[in-house]
Coordinates of C-alpha atoms in Angstrom, one line a residue:
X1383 CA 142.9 170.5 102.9
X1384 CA 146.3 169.2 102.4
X1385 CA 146.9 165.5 103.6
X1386 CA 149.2 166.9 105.8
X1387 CA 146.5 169.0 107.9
X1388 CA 144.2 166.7 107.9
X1389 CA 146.6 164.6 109.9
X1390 CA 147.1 167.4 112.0
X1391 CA 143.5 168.4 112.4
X1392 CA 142.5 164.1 113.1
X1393 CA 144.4 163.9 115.4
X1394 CA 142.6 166.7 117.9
X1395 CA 139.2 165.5 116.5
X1396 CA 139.5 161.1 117.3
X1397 CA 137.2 159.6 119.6
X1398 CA 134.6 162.5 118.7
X1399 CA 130.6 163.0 118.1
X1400 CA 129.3 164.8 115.2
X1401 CA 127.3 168.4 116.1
X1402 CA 124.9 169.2 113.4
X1403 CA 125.6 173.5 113.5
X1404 CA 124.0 175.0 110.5
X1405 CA 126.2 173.3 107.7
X1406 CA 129.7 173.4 110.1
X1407 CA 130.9 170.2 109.7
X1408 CA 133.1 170.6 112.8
X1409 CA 133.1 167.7 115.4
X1410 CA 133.5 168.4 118.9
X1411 CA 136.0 166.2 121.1
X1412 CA 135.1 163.6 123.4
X1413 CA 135.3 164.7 127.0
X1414 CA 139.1 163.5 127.3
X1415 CA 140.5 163.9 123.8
X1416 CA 139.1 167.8 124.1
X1417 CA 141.2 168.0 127.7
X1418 CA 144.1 166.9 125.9
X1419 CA 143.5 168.7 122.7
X1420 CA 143.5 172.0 125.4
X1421 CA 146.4 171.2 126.9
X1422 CA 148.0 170.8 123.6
X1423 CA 146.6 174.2 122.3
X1424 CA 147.8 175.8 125.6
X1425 CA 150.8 174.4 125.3
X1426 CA 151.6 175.6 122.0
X1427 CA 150.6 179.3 122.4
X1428 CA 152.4 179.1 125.7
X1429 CA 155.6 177.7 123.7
X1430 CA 155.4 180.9 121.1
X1431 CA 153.8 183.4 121.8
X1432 CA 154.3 183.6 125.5
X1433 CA 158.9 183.5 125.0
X1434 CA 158.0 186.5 122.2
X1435 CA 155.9 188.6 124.4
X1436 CA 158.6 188.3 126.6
X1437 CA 161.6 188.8 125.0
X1438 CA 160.1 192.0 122.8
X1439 CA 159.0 193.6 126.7
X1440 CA 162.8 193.0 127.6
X1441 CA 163.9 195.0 124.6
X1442 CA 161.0 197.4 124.9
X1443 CA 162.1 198.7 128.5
X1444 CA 165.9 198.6 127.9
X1445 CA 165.0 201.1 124.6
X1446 CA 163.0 203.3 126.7
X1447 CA 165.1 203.4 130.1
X1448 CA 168.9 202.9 128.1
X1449 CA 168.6 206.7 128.8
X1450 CA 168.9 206.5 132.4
X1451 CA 171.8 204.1 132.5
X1452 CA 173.4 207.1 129.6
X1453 CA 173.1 209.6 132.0
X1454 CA 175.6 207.7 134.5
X1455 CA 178.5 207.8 131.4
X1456 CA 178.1 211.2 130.8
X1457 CA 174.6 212.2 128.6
X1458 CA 174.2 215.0 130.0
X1459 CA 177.3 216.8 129.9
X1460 CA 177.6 215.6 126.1
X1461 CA 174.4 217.2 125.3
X1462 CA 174.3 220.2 127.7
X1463 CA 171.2 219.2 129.8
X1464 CA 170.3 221.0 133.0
X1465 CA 168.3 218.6 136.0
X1466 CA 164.8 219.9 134.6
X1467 CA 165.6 219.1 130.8
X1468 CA 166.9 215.5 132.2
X1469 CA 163.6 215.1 133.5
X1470 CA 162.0 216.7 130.7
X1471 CA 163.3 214.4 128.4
X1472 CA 161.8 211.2 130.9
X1473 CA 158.3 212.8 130.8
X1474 CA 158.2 214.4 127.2
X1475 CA 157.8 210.3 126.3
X1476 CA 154.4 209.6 128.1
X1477 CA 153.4 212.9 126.5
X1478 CA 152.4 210.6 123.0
X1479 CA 152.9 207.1 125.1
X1480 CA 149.8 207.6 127.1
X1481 CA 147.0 209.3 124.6
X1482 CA 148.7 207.0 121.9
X1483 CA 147.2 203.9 123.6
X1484 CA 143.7 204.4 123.5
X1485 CA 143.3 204.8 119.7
X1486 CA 145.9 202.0 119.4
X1487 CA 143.6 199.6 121.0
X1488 CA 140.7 200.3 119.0
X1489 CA 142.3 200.1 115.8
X1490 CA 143.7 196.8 117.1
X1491 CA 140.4 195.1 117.8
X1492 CA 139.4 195.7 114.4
X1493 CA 142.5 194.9 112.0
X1494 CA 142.6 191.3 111.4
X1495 CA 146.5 190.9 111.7
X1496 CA 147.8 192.5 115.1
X1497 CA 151.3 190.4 114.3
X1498 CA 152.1 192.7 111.6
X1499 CA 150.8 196.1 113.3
X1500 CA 152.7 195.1 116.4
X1501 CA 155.8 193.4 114.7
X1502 CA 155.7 197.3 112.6
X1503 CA 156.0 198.8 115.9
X1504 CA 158.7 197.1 117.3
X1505 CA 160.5 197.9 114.4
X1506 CA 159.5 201.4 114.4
X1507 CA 160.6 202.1 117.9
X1508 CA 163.9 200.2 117.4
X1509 CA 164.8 202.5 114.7
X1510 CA 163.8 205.7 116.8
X1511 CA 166.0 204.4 119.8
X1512 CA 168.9 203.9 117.6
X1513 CA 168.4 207.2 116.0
X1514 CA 169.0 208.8 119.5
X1515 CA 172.8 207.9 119.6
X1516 CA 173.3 210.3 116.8
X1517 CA 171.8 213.3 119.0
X1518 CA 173.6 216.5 119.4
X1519 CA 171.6 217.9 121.5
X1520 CA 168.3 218.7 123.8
X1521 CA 165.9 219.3 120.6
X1522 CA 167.2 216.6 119.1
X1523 CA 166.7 213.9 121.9
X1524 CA 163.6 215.4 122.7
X1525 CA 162.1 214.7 119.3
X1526 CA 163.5 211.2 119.7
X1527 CA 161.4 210.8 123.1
X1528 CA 158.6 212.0 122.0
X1529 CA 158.3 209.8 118.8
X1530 CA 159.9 206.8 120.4
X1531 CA 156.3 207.1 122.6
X1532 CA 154.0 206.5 119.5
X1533 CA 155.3 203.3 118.3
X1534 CA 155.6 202.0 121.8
X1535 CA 152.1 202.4 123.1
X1536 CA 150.6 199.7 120.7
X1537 CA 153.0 196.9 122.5
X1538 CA 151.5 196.7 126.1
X1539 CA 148.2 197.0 126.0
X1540 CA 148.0 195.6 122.9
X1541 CA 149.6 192.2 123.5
X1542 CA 147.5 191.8 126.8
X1543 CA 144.8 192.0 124.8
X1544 CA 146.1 189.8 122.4
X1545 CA 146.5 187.4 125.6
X1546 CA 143.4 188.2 126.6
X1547 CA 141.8 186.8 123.3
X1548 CA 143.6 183.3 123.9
X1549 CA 143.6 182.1 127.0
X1550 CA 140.5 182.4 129.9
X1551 CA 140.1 184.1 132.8
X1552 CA 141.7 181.4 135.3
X1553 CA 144.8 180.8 132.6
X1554 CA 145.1 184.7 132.4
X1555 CA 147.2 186.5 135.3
X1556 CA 150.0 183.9 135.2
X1557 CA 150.6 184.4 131.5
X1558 CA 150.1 187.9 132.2
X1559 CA 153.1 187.8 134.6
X1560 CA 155.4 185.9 132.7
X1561 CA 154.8 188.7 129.9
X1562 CA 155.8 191.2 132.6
X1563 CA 158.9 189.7 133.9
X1564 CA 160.0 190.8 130.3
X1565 CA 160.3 194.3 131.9
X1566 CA 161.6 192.8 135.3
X1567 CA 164.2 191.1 133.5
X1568 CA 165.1 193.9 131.3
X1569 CA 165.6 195.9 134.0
X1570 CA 168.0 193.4 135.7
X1571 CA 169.8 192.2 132.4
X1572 CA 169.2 195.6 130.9
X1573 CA 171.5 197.1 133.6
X1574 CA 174.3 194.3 132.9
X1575 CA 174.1 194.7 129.1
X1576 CA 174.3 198.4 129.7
X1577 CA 177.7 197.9 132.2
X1578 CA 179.1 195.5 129.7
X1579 CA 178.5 198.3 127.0
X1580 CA 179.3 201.1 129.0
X1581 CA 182.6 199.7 129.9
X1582 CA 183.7 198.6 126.7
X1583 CA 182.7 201.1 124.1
X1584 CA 184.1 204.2 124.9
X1585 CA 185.8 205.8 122.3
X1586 CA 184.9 203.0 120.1
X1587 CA 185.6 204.6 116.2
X1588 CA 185.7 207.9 118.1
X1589 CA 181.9 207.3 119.8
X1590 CA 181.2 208.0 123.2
X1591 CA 180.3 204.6 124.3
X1592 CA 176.8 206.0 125.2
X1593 CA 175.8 206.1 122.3
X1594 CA 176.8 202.6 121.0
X1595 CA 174.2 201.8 123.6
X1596 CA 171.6 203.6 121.7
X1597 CA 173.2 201.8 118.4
X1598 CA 173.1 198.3 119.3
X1599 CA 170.0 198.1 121.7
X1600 CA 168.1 199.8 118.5
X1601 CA 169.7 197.2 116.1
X1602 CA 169.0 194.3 118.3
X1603 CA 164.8 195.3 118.6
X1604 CA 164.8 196.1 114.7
X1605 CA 165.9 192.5 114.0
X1606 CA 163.2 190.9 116.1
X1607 CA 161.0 193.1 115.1
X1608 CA 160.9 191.4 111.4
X1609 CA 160.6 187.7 113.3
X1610 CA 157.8 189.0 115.7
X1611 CA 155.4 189.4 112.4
X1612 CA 156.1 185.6 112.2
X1613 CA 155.8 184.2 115.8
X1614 CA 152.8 186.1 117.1
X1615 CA 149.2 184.7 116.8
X1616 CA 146.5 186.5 115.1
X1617 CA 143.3 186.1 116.8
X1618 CA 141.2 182.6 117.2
X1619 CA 139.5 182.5 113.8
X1620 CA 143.0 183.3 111.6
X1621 CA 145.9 182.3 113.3
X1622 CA 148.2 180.9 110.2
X1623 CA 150.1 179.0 112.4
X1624 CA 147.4 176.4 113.6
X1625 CA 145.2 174.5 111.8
X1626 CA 141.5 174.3 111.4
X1627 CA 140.3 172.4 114.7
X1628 CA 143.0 174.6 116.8
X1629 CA 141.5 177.6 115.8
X1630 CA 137.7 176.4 116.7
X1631 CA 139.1 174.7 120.0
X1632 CA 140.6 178.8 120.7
X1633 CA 137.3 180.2 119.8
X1634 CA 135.3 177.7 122.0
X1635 CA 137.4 178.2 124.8
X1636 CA 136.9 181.7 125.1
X1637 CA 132.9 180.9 124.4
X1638 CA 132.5 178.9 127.3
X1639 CA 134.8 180.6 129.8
X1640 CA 132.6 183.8 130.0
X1641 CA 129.3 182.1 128.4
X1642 CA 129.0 183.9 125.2
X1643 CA 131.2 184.1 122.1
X1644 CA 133.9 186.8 122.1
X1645 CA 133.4 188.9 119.4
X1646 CA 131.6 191.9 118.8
X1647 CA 128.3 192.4 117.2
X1648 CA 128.4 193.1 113.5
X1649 CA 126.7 196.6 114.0
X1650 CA 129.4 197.6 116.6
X1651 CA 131.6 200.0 115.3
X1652 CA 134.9 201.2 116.6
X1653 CA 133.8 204.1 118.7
X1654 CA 131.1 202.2 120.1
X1655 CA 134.0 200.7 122.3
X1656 CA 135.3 203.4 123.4
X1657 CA 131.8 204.8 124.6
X1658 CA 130.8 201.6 126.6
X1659 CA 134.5 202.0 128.4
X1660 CA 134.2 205.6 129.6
X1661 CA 130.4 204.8 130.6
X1662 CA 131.8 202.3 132.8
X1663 CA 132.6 203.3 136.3
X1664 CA 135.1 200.6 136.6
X1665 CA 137.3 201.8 133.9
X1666 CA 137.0 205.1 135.4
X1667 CA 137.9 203.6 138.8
X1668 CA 140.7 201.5 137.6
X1669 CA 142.1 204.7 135.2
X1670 CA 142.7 206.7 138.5
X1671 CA 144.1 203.6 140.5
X1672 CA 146.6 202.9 137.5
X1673 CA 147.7 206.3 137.8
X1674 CA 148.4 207.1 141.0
X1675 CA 150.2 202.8 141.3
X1676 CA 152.5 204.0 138.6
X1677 CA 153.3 207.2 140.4
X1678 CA 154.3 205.3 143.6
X1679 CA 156.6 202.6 141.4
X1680 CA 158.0 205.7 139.3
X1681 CA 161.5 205.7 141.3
X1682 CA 161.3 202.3 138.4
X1683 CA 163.1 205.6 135.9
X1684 CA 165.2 206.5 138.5
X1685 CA 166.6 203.1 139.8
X1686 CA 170.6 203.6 138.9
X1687 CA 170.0 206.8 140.3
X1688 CA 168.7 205.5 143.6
X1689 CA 171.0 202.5 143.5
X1690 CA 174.4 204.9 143.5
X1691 CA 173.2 206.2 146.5
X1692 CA 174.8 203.4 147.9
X1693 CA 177.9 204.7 147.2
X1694 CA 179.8 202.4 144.3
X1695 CA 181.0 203.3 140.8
X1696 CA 179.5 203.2 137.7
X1697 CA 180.3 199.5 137.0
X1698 CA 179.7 197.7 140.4
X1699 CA 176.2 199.9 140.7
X1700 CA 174.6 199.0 137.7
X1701 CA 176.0 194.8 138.8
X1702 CA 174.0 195.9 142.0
X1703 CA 170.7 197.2 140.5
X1704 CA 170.2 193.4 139.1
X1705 CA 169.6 191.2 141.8
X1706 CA 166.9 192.9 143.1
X1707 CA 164.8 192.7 139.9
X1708 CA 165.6 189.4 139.6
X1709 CA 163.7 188.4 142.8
X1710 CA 160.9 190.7 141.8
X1711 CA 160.7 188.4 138.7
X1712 CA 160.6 185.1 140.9
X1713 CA 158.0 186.8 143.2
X1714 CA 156.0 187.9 140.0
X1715 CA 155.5 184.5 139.1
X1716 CA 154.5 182.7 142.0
X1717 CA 152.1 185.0 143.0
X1718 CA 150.4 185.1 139.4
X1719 CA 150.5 181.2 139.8
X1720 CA 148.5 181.9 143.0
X1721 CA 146.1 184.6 141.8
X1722 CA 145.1 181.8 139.0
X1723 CA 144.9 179.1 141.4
X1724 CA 142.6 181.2 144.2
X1725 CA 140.7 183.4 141.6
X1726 CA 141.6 185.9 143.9
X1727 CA 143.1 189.6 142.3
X1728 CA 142.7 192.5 145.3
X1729 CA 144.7 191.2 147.7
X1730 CA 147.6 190.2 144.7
X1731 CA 147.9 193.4 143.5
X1732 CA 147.7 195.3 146.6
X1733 CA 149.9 193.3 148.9
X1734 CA 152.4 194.1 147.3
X1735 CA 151.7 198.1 146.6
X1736 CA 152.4 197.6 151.3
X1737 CA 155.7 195.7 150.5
X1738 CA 156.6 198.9 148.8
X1739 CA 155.5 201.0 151.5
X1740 CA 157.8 198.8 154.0
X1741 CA 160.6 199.3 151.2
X1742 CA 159.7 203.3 151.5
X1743 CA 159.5 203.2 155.1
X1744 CA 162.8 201.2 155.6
X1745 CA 164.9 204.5 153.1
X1746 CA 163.6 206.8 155.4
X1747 CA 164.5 205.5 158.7
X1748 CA 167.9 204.7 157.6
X1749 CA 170.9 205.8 155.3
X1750 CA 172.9 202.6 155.7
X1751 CA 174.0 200.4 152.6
X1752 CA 172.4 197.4 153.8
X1753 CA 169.0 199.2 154.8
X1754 CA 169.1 201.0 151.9
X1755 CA 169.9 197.9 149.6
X1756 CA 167.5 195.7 151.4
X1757 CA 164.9 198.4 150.8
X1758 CA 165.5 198.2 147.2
X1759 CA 164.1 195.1 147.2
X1760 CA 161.2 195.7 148.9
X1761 CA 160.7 198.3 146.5
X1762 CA 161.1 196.2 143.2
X1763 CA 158.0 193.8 144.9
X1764 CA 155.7 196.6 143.5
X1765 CA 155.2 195.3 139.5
X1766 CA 154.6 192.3 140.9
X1767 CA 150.9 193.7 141.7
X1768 CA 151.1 195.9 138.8
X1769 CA 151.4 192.9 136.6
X1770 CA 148.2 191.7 137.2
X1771 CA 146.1 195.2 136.8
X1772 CA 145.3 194.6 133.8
X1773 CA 144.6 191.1 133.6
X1774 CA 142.0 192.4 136.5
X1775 CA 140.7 195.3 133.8
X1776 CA 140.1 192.0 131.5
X1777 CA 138.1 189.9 134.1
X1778 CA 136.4 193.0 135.8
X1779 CA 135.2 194.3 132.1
X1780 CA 135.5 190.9 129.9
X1781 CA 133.1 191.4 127.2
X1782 CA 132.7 192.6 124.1
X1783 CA 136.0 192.4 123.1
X1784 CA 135.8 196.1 121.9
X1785 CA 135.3 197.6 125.0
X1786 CA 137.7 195.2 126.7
X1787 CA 140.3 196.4 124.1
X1788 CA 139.5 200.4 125.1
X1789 CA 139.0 200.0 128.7
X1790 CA 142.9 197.9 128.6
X1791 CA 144.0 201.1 126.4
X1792 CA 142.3 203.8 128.5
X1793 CA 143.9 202.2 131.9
X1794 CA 147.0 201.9 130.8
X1795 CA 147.5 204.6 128.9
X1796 CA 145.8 207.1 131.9
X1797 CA 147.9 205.1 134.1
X1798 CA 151.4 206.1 132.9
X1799 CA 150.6 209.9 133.6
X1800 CA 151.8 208.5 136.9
X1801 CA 155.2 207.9 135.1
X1802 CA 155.3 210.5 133.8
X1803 CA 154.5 212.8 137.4
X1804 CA 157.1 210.6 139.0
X1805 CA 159.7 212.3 136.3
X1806 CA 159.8 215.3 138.5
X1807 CA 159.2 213.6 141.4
X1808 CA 162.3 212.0 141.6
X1809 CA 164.2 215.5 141.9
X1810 CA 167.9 214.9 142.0
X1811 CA 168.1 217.9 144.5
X1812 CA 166.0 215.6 146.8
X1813 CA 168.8 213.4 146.7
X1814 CA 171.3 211.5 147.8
X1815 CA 167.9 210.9 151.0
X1816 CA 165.4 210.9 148.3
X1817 CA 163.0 212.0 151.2
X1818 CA 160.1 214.1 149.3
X1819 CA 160.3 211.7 146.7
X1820 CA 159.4 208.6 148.5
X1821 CA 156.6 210.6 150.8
X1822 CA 154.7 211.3 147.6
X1823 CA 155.3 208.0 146.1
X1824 CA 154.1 206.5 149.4
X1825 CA 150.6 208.8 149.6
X1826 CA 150.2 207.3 146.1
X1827 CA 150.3 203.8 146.6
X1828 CA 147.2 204.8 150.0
X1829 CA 145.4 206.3 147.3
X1830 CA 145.5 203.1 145.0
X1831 CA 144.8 200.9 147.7
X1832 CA 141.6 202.5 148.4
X1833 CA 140.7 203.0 144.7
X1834 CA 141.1 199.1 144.8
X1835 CA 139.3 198.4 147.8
X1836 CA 136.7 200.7 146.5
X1837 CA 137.1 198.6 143.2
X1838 CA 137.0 195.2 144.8
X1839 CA 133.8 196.4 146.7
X1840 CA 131.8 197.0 143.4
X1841 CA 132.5 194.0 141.8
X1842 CA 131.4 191.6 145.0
X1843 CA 128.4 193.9 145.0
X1844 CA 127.8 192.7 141.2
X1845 CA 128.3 189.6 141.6
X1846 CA 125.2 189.2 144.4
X1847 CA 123.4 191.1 142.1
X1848 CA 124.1 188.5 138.8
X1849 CA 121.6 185.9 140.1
X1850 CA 118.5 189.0 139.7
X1851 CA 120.0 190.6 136.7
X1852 CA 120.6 187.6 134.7
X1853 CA 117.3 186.8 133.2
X1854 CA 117.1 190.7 131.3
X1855 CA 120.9 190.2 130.8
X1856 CA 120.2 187.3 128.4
X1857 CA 117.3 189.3 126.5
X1858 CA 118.5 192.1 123.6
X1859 CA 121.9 192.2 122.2
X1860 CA 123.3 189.8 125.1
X1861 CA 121.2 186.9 123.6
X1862 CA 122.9 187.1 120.2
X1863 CA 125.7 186.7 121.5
X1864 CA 124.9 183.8 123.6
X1865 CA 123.7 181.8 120.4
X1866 CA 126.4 182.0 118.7
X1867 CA 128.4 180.8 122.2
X1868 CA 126.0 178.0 121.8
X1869 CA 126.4 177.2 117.8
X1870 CA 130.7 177.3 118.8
X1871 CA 129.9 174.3 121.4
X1872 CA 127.5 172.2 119.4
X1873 CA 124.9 173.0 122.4
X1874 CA 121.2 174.1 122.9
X1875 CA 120.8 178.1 124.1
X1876 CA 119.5 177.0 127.5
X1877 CA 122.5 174.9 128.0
X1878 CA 124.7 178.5 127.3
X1879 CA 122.0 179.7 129.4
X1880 CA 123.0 177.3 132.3
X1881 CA 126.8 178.0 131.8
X1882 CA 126.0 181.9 131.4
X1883 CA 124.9 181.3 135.1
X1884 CA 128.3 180.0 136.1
X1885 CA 130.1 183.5 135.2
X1886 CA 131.3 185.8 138.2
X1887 CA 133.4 188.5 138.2
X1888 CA 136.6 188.1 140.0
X1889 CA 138.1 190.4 142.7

């Protein structure tokens, strides 16, 4: 160890009490140098790899939705698309986006580097963006949709089970939100950049200026593509960015939050996973309440659409569509901030799933531009709720990290089938009321509330049951786990066994 790091590493080891653990000659913090050596390692994933999360989700949903703002400067008639190949082309993307997920996640528990594999697919789906400014035609976008899916389905699932792997169940949902107000903000920013782009680039060395939007969104998410394989974190154990006692203080962490260490067994192999998550009823549960969320928040696609339909031009609509994500964003926030502070997740996610049906409710009663406007953002309010489902999948099914890592992959991935249903749901004959559209988005979000009620139900049920369960729960496979929790912590197994006790599933 350079003299360097061992600076480093003293200085969240002072004031400290030697643990004898089988040869380890790591030292445990004091009670209040290990606070501060938290708040320090908290502080320092929260400083890099929460702005990166962030800012890759902004560029991930202006590349996938830049083709809805195209359609406003003319897409369509460049390329000869009817209505149904417009929504086609929406849809064809969850066709590998969805499945692509599930595999992505179990290849991602297992490779020791998810920087690089995830940095690689920002790249990748920068390039494929980019390539869609040179289409021609309805083949040719198509195959740009469909393979623009592949690389994208490693991103969100993947990095909230990247988050899931640093911080603990109470530190969880409000990091989880911040991530998602990348795509809140994207979709605010994302309709100014567009505007700005929109405005200025026609005719540009002879372009339409729809496709410099393609060009320079693509370039701009292939650059930071390169600098994500830097700032990301690895896991725990082989982050190269922290030093020796950072990466046991991540590991411990983790260990004492749910009461056993978090990783997977040495004879667990990939498909293992993916067998304990589709055994599970929850995932199952969750799966179906993803799906049919997503398919009451699709108008998300559509929202230049449904924001013309007040009536302004090109420029001072897509000005318009901002504000309202921008208050979804501030929303998002302070009620993750809460869901961390009560424990609480049911009644987070599905409040806001009835703001939406308010914001539904309010377009049907009225076609005035304030209603309607107003409405808009009620509407918004929904990914609010939707940012914490799977920071819920996380708590609800925590451990081992395999399965965690499927059942993320499995709901999310299930879940945007909703997406891509709300691609012809969204019918632009139905417009400029929108009528049909918002009935069937509004049945939706009923179903998902009683999927979650159903969902919240099970897990209280659970959680009276831990207290009889517990004792066979620590015998078998569960008690290697808790030993090594134990050997982390420099404590006995019956102490584990105490703090085991202390684990509750939270709804």
């Amino acid at each position: 160890m350079s003299i360097q790091e061992k600076k480093k590493s003293e200085s969240f080891t002072e004031n400290v009490v030697p643990v004898p653990n089988d040869g380890d000659d790591f030292r445990l913090l004091s009670a209040d140098a290990r606070k501060a050596a938290e708040r320090a390692l908290v502080r320092k994933l929260d400083c890099r790899l929460m702005p990166t999360a962030v800012f890759i989700y902004l560029l991930n949903y202006i590349d996938r939705v830049a083709v809805t703002a195209a359609r406003l400067q003319g897409l369509e008639q460049d390329l000869g698309l009817t209505t149904v190949q417009y929504e086609t082309i929406l849809a064809i993307l969850y066709v590998t986006y969805c499945p692509a997920q599930i595999p992505s996640n179990m290849i991602l528990s297992y490779i020791s580097r998810p920087s690089i594999y995830i940095g690689a697919c920002v790249i990748g789906w920068g390039l494929t963006s980019a390539l869609t400014g040179v289409t021609t035609n309805y083949s040719g976008i198509m195959a740009c949709r469909v393979f623009i899916g592949l690389p994208e389905a490693a991103f969100y699932p993947g990095i909230m089970y990247l988050l899931s792997r640093w911080y603990t169940r109470k530190e969880l949902a409000v990091r989880s939100a911040w991530f998602y107000c990348g795509l809140l903000i994207s979709n605010a920013f994302g309709s100014l950049i567009a505007a700005g782009i929109l405005a200025k680039m026609q005719g540009v060395l002879g372009l339409a200026a729809w496709r410099w939007l393609f060009y320079i969104e693509g370039a701009i998410t292939m650059s930071f593509g390169f600098l994500t394989m830097w700032l990301l974190p690895d896991f725990p154990h082989n982050t190269r960015w922290l030093n020796a006692a950072e990466r046991r203080l991540g590991q411990v962490r983790l260990a004492e939050d749910a009461g056993e260490a978090d990783r997977d067994s040495d004879d667990l192999t990939i498909y293992d996973g993916l067998w304990m998550a589709i055994k599970d009823p929850k995932t199952i549960i969750f799966m179906f309440m993803g799906c049919s969320q997503l398919l009451g928040l699709s108008y998300i696609n559509f929202f230049p659409t449904l924001t013309a339909t007040l009536g302004y031009g090109n420029t001072i609509t897509f000005l318009m569509a901002a504000p309202p994500w921008i208050f979804a964003s501030v929303c998002c926030v302070l009620n993750a901030w809460h869901a961390d502070k009560s424990g609480e997740r049911f009644f987070h996610i599905a409040g806001w799933w009835w703001v939406v049906i308010l914001g539904y409710i309010v377009s049907l009663s009225t076609m005035a531009t304030g209603g309607r406007y107003f409405s808009l953002f009620l509407m918004t309010t929904g990914y609010c709720g939707f940012a914490l489902t799977l920071t819920w999948v996380s708590n609800a099914i925590p451990r081992p990290p395999a399965k965690r890592a499927v059942a993320m992959g499995l709901v999310n991935g299930f879940g945007n089938l909703g997406n891509m249903m709300g691609s012809y749901v969204w019918n632009a004959s139905w417009g400029p009321q929108y009528h049909q559209s918002m009935i069937i988005a509004l049945c939706s979000l009923v179903l998902s509330t009683v999927l979650g009620f159903l969902m919240r139900w099970i897990l209280i049920k659970e959680n009276k049951n831990m207290d009889m369960e517990e004792k066979k729960l620590m015998e078998g496979p569960g008690r290697a786990r808790i030993e090594e929790a134990a050997r982390l912590e420099g404590i006995t197994f019956e102490e584990a066994m105490k703090r085991r006790k202390g684990f509750r599933y939270l709804y």
